[in-house]
Coordinates of C-alpha atoms and ligand atoms in Angstrom, one line a residue:
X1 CA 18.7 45.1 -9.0
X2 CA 21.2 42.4 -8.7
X3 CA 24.6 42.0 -8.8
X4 CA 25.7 40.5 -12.4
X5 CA 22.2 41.4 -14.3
X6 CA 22.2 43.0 -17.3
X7 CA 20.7 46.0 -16.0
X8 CA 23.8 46.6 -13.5
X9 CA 25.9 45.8 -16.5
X10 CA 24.8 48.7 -18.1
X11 CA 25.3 51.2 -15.6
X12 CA 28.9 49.4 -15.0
X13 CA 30.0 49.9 -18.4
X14 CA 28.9 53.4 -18.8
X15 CA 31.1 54.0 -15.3
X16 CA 33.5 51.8 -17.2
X17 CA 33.6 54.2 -20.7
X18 CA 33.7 57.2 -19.1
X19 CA 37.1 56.5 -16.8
X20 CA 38.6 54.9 -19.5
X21 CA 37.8 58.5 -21.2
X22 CA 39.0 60.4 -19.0
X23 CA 42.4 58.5 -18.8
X24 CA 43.1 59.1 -22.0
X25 CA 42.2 63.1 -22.5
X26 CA 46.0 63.2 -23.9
X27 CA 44.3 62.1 -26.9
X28 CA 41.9 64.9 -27.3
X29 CA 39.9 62.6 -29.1
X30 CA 36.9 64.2 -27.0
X31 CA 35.5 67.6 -26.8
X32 CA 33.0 67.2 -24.2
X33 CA 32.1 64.2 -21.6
X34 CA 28.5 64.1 -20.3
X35 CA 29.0 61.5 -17.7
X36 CA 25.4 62.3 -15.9
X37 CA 23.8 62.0 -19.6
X38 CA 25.2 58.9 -19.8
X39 CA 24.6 57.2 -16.4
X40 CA 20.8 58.6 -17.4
X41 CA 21.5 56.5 -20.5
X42 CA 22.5 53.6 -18.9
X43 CA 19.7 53.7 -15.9
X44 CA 17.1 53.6 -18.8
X45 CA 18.9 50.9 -20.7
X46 CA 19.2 49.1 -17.2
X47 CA 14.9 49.1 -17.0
X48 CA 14.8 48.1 -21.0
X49 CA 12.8 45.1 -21.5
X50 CA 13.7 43.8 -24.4
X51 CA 17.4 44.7 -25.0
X52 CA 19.0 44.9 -28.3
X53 CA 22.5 45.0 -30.1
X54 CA 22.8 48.4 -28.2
X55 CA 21.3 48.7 -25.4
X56 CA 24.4 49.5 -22.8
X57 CA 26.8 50.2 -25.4
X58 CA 28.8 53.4 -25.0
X59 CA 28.6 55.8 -28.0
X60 CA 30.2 58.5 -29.2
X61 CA 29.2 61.3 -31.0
X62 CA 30.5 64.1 -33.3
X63 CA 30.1 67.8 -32.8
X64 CA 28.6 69.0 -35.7
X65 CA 25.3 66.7 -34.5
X66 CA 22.9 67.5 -31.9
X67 CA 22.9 66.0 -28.4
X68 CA 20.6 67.8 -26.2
X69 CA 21.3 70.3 -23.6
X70 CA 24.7 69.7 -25.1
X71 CA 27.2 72.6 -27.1
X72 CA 26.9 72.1 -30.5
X73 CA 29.6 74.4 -32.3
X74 CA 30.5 72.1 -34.8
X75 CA 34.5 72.3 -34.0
X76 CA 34.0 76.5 -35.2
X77 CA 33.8 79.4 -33.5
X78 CA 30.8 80.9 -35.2
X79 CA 28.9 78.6 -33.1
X80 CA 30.5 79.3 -29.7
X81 CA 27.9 79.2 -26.9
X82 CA 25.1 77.1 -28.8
X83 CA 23.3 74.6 -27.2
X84 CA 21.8 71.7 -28.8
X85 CA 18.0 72.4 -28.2
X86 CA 16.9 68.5 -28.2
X87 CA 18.7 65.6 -30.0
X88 CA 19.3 64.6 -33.2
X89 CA 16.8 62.4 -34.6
X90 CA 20.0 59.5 -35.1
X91 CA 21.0 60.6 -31.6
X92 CA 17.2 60.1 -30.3
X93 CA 17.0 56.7 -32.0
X94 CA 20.5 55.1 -30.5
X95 CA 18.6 56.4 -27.2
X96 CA 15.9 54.7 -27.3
X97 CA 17.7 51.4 -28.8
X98 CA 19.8 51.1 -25.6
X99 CA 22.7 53.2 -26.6
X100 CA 24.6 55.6 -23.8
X101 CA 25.9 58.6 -25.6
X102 CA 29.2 59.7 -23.3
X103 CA 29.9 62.3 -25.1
X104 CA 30.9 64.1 -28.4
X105 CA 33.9 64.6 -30.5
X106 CA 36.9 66.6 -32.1
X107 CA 36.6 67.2 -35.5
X108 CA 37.4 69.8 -38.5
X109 CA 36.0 73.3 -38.4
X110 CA 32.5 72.8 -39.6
X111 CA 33.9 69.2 -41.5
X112 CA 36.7 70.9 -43.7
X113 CA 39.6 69.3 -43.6
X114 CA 40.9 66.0 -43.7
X115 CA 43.1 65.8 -40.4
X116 CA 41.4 66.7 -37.2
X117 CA 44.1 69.8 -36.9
X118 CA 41.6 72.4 -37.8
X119 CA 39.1 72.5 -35.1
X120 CA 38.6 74.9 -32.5
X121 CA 39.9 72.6 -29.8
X122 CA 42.9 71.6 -31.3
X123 CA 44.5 68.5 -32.9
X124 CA 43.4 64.7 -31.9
X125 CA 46.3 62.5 -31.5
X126 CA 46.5 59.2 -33.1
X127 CA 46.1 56.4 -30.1
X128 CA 48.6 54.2 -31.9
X129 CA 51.0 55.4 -34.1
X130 CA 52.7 58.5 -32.6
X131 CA 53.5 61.5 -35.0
X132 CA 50.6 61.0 -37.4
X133 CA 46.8 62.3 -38.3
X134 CA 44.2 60.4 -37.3
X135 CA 42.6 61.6 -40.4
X136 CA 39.4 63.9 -41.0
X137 CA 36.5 65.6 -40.3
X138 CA 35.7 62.7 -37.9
X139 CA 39.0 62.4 -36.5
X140 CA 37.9 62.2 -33.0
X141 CA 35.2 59.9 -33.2
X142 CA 38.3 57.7 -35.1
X143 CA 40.7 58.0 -32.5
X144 CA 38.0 56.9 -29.5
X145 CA 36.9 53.8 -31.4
X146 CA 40.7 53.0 -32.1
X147 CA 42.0 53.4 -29.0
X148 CA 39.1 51.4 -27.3
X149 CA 37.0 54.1 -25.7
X150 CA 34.0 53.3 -27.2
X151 CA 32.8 50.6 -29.8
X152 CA 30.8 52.7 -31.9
X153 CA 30.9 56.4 -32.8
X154 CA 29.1 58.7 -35.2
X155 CA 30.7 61.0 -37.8
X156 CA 29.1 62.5 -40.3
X157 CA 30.8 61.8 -44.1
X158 CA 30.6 64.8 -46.7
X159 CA 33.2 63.8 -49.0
X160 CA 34.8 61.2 -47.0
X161 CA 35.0 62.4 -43.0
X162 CA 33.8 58.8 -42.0
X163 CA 36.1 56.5 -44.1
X164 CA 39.0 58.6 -44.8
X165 CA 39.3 58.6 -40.7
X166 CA 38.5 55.1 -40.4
X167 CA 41.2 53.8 -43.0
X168 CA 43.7 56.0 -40.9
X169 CA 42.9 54.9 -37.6
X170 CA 42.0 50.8 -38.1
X171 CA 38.4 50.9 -37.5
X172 CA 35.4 50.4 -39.5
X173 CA 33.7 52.9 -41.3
X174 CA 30.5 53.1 -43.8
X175 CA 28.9 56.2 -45.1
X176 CA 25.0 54.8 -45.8
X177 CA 23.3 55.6 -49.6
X178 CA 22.5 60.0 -49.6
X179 CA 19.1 59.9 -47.8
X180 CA 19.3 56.4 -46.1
X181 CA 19.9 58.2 -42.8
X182 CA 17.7 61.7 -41.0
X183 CA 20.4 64.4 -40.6
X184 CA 18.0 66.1 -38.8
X185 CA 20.0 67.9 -36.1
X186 CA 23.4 68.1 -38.1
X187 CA 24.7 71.2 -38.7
X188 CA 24.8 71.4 -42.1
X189 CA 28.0 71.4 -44.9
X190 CA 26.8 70.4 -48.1
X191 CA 23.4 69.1 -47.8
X192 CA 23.7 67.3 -51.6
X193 CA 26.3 65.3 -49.8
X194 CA 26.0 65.0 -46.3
X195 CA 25.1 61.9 -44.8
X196 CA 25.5 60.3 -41.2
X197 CA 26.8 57.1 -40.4
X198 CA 29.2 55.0 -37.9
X199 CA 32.6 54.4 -36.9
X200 CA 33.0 51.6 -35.5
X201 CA 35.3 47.9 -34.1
X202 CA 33.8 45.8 -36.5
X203 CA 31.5 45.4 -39.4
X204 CA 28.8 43.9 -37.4
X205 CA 29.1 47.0 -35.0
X206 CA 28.7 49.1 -37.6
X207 CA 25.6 46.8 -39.1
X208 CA 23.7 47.4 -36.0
X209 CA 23.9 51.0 -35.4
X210 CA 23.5 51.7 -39.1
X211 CA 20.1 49.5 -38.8
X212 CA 18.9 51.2 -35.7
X213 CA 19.5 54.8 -37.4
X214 CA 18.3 54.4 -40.8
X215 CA 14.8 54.6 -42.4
X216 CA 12.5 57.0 -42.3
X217 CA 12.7 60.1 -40.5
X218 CA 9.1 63.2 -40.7
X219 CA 11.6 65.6 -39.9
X220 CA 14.2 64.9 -42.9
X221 CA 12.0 64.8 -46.2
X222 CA 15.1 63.6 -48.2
X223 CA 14.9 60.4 -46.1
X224 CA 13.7 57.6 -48.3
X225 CA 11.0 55.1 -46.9
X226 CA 12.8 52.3 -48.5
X227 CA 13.2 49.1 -45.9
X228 CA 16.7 49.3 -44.6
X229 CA 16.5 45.0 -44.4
X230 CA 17.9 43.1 -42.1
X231 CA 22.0 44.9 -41.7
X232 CA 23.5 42.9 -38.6
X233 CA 22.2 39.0 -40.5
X234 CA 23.8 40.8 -44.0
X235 CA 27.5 40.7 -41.8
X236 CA 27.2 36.5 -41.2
X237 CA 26.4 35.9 -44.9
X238 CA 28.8 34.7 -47.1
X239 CA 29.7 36.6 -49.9
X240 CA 29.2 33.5 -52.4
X241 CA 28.2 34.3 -55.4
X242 CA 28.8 38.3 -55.4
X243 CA 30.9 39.4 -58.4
X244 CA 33.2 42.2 -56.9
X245 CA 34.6 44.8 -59.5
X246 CA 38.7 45.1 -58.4
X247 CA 38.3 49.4 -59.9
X248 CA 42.1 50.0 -61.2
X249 CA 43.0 53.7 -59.0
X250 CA 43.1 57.0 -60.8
X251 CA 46.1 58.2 -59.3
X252 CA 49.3 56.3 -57.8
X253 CA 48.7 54.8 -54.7
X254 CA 50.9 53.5 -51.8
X255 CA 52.4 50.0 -52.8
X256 CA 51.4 48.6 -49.3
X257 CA 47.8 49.6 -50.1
X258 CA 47.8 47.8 -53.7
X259 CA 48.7 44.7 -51.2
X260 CA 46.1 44.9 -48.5
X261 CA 43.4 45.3 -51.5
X262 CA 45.4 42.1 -53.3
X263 CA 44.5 40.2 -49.8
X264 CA 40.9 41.7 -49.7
X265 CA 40.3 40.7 -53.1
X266 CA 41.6 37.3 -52.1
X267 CA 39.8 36.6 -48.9
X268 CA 36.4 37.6 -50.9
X269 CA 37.4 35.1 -53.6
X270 CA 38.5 32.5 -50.9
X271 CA 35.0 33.0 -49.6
X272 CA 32.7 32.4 -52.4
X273 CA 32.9 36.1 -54.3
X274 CA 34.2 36.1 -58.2
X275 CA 37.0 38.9 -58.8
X276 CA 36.6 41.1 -61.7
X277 CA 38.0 43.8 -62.7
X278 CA 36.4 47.4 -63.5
X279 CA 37.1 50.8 -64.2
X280 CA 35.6 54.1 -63.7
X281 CA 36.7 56.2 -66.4
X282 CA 36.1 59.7 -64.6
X283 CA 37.3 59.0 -61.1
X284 CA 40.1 61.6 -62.1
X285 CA 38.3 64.5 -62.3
X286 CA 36.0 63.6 -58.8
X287 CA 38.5 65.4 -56.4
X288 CA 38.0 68.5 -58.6
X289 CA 33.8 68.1 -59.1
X290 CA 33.7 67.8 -55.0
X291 CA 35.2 71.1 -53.8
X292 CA 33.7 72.8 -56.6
X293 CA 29.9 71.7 -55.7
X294 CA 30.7 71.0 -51.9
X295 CA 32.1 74.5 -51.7
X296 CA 28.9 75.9 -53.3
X297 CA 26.6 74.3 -50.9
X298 CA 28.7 75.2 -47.9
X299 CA 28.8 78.7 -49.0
X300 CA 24.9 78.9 -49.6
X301 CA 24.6 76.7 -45.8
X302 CA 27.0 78.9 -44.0
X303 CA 25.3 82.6 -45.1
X304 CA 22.7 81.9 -41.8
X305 CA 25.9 82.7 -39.7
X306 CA 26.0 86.6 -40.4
X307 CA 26.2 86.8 -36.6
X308 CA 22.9 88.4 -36.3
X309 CA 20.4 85.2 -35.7
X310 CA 22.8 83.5 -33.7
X311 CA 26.3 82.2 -33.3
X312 CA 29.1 84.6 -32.9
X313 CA 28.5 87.9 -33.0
X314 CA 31.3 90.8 -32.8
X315 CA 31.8 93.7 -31.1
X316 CA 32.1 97.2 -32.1
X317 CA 30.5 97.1 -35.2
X318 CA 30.1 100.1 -37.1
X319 CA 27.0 99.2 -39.4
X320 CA 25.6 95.9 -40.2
X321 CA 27.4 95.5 -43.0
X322 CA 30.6 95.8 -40.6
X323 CA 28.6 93.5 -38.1
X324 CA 28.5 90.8 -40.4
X325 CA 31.6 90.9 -42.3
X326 CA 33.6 91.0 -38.8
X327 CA 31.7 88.2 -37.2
X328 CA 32.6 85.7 -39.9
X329 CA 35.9 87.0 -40.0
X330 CA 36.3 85.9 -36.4
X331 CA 34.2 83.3 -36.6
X332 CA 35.7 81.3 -39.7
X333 CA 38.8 79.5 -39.4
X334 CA 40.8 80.0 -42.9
X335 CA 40.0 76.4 -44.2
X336 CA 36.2 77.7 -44.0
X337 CA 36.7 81.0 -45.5
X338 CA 38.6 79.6 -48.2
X339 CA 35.5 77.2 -48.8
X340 CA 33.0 80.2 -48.7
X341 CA 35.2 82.1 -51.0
X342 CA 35.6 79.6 -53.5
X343 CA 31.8 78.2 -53.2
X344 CA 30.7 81.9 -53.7
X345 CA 33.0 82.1 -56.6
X346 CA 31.2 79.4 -58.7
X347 CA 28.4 80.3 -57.9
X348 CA 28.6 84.0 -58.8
X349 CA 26.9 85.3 -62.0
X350 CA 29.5 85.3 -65.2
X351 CA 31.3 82.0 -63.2
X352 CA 28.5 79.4 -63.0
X353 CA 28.4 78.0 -66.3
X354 CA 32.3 77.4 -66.5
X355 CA 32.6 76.0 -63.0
X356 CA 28.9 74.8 -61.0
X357 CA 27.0 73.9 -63.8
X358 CA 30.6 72.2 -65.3
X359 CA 31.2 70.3 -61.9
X360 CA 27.8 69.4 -62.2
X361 CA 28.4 67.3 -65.1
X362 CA 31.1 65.7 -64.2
X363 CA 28.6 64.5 -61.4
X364 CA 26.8 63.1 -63.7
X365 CA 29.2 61.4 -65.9
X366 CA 30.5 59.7 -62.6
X367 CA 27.2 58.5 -61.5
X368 CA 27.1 57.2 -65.2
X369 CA 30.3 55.7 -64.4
X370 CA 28.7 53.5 -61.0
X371 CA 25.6 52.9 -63.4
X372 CA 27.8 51.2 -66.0
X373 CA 30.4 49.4 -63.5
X374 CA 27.5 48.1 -61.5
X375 CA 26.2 46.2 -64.8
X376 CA 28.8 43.8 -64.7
X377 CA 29.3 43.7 -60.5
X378 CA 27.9 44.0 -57.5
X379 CA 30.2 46.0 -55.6
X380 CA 33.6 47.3 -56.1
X381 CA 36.4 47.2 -54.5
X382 CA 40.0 49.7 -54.0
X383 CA 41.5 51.6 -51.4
X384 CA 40.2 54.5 -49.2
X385 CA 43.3 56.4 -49.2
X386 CA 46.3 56.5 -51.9
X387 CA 48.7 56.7 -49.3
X388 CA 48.3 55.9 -45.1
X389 CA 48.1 58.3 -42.1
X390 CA 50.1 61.3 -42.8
X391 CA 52.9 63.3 -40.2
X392 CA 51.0 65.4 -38.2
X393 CA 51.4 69.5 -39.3
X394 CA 52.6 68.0 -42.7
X395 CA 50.0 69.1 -44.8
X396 CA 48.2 72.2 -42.9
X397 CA 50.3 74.6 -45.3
X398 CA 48.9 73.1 -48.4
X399 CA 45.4 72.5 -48.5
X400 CA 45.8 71.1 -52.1
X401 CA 47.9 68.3 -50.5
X402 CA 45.0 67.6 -47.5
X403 CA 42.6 67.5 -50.2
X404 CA 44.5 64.6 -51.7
X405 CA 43.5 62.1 -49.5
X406 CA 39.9 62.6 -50.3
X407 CA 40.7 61.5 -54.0
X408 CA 38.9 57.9 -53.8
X409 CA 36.1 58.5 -50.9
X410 CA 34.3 61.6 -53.0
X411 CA 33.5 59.3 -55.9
X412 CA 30.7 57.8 -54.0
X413 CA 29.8 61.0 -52.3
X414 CA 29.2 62.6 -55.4
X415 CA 27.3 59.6 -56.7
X416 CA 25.3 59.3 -53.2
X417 CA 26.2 55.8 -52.8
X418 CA 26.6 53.4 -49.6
X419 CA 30.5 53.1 -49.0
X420 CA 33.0 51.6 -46.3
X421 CA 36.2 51.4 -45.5
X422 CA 37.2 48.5 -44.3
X423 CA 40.5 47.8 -41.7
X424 CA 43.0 46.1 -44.7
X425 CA 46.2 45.6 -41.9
X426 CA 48.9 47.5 -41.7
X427 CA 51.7 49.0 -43.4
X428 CA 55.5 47.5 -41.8
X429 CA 55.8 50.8 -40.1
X430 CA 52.4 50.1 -38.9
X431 CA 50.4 52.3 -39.9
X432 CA 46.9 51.1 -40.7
X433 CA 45.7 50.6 -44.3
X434 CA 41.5 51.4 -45.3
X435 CA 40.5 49.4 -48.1
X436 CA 36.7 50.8 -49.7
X437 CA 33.9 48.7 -50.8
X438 CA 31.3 50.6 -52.9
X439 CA 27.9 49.3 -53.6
X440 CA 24.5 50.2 -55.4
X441 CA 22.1 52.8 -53.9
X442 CA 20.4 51.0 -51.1
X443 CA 22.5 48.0 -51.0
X444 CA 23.7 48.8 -47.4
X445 CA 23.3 44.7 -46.7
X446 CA 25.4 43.7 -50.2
X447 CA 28.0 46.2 -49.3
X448 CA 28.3 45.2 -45.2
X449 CA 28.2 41.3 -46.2
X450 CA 31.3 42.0 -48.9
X451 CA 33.0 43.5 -45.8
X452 CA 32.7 41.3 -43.0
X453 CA 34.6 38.9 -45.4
X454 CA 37.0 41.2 -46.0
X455 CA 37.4 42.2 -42.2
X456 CA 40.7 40.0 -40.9
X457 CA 41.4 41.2 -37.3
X458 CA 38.2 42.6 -35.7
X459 CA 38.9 45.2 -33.0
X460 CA 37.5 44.1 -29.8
X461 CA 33.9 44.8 -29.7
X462 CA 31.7 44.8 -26.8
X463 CA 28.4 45.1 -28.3
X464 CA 26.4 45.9 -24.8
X465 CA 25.1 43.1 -22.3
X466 CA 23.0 41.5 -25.4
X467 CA 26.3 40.8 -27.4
X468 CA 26.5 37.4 -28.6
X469 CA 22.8 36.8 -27.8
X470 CA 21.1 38.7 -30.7
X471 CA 21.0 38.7 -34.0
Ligands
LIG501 N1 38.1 66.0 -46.3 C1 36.9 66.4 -47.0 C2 36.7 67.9 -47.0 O1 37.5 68.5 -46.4 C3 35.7 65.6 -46.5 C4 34.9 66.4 -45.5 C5 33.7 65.6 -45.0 O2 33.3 64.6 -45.5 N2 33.0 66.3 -44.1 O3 35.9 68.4 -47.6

């Protein structure tokens, strides 16, 4: 090997990544560095013969997904001392495309929450704006993208974990169409909604890893065997001729916010795209339809932790009864007991028809919503978040409040659509601003081409010793 080759160039940037890491543990953006895995990584992608968008690119990856020989405890304590048996079939594919996984990130117990505060290993910090949240369940894999760790970073998105993260930190963030991408090895929340997908410096970034997870996957029969196209040439088409639907929010949202999507509605225009306007008459009752049928599922998901088959398990238990009830009493952190609680609530007999089967409708009528709006467009356009990154501590007292920032990023959830936030600036004190494109099912290359025209200031991106070369 040779001084200056690609293949050292791998193993430098892994070496690179990893004391960049460790400089910034203030952060706590990372729960868990695997700096042998990753040199491993980087040797292979060092030998690759034909390298690609990621081979030698440092990634990062969430908790809740496995990364073998790694803990996988999904930010809880139910799953103290669990080892990830082999990795997850997204983690096995960004392998074997190059990719050097460094290691894996904070995040919300078990994906509640919506600021990276409710995790076993305590809050992330925000790498640039002091004081605030870098937003939730993904927080960490956020923060390490923002603050230039890595270029790419996995997180899966329930009801918004990827974007809602991504609008508060800066960086770019698409959830793929429900089924698009194997959650084969992700510990599950609600498996109607779950989906896995990047965060990452720029669209293009975010192109190529979607494209090299995607498709197909024996060991996850809701993946679809659609073709996934051609993502990364989707980012360097122009949007001409794509009608975008401008939705008018539900609820009132920051003015700064109205003004980045004013700019992102103008930059589209500027490059070809016709501005419309469109509405989704039932976006108000989303926030409400999510925690009722996200709850449900997580309750049903989370039952397997009884502490008998494995996880936590308490001491001193009287019966098993007692064994149980105490193990997921120490277990649970109060976010996910209040989950459980309520998801067993609407699911109980006397309770289903007025609030599951209720919730389920207005599923549907939002879907019909999409159906209709996507008549007239061909993706839609709004913000992520009514309102930027808020203090930190501000809203752990009122979960009602935390769930407020999830009001525009579970409409496509619910519907199982491809979404992304997008980095729209920042406000004047700074903070950054998300804006959210929306497209059909399975329109992944539609929905990334609308937002690399909307992306003004890419982060820089190093996209691995191929950069510039490919695609
Ligand atoms: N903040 C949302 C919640 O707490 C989203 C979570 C997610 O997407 N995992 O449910």
């Amino acid at each position: 090997m040779t001084v200056g080759t690609p293949a050292d160039a791998a193993l430098r940037q892994a070496q690179r990544c990893l004391h960049d890491i460790a400089r910034r543990v203030d952060l706590n953006a990372f729960v868990v560095v695997d700096d042998a895995g990753a040199l491993d990584d980087a040797r292979r992608a060092s030998t690759s013969s034909s390298p690609g968008w990621l081979t030698g690119v440092p990634i990062a990856v969430k908790q809740n997904l496995w990364v073998r020989s790694l803990p996988c405890t999904a930010g809880s304590r139910i799953l103290e001392g669990l080892t990830a048996p082999r990795d997850a079939t997204v983690v096995a594919r960004l392998r074997s495309a190059g990719g050097m996984i460094v290691g894996l990130t904070n995040m919300d117990e078990l994906g509640m929450g919506g600021s990276t505060e409710l995790g076993t290993a305590g809050p992330t910090r925000h790498p640039t704006v002091p004081g605030r949240v870098v937003g939730g369940s993904s927080g960490g894999s956020a923060a390490a993208v923002a603050a230039g760790l890595v270029p790419v970073a996995l997180g899966p998105d329930t009801g918004g974990s990827i974007r809602q993260p991504a609008a508060f930190c800066g960086v770019v963030g698409p959830r793929p169409t429900w089924g698009r991408v194997s959650r084969h090895g992700l510990v599950a929340f609600a498996s109607a909604l779950d989906t896995v997908g990047p965060l990452s410096t720029t669209v293009a970034a975010a192109a190529a890893t979607l494209q090299t997870i995607a498709g197909r996957d024996p060991h996850d029969a809701t993946t679809s065997r659609l073709p996934v196209g051609d993502l990364v040439a989707a980012t360097s088409r122009a949007p001409a001729g794509l009608v975008v639907g401008r939705v008018r929010p539900h609820v009132r949202i920051d003015p700064e916010i109205e003004i980045a999507i004013d700019r992102a509605a103008a930059r589209l225009a500027a490059a070809g795209a016709r501005i419309v306007e469109a509405e989704l008459p039932h976006a108000a009752h989303g926030l409400s339809a999510y925690l009722v049928l996200a709850s449900a599922d997580a309750s049903s998901n989370l039952a397997r932790f009884d502490g008998v088959r494995y996880g936590r398990r308490a001491a001193g238990a009287d019966d098993l009864d007692d064994l149980v009830r105490r193990s997921r009493a120490e277990g649970f952190g109060p976010e996910v007991q209040r989950r459980v609680l309520i998801g067993t609530y609407v699911l109980s007999e006397g309770y289903t028809d007025a609030y599951h089967t209720q919730a389920a409708r207005v599923r549907t009528l939002i879907i019909r919503d999409y159906q209709a709006a996507f008549d007239g467009c061909d993706v839609l356009l709004g913000p992520t978040t009514p309102e930027p990154a808020f203090l930190a501590k501000s809203r752990l007292a009122d979960p009602l409040a935390m769930y407020r920032a999830d009001e525009f990023t579970v409409g496509p959830s619910l519907a199982g659509l491809p979404a992304i936030s997008v980095p729209g600036g920042r406000t004047q004190a700074g903070l950054p601003i998300g804006v959210q494109l929306v497209a059909p099912w399975w329109r992944e290359a539609t929905l990334l081409t609308a937002a690399a025209a909307v992306e003004t200031e890419p982060l820089r991106s190093s996209l691995g010793p191929a950069a510039g070369t490919t695609g």
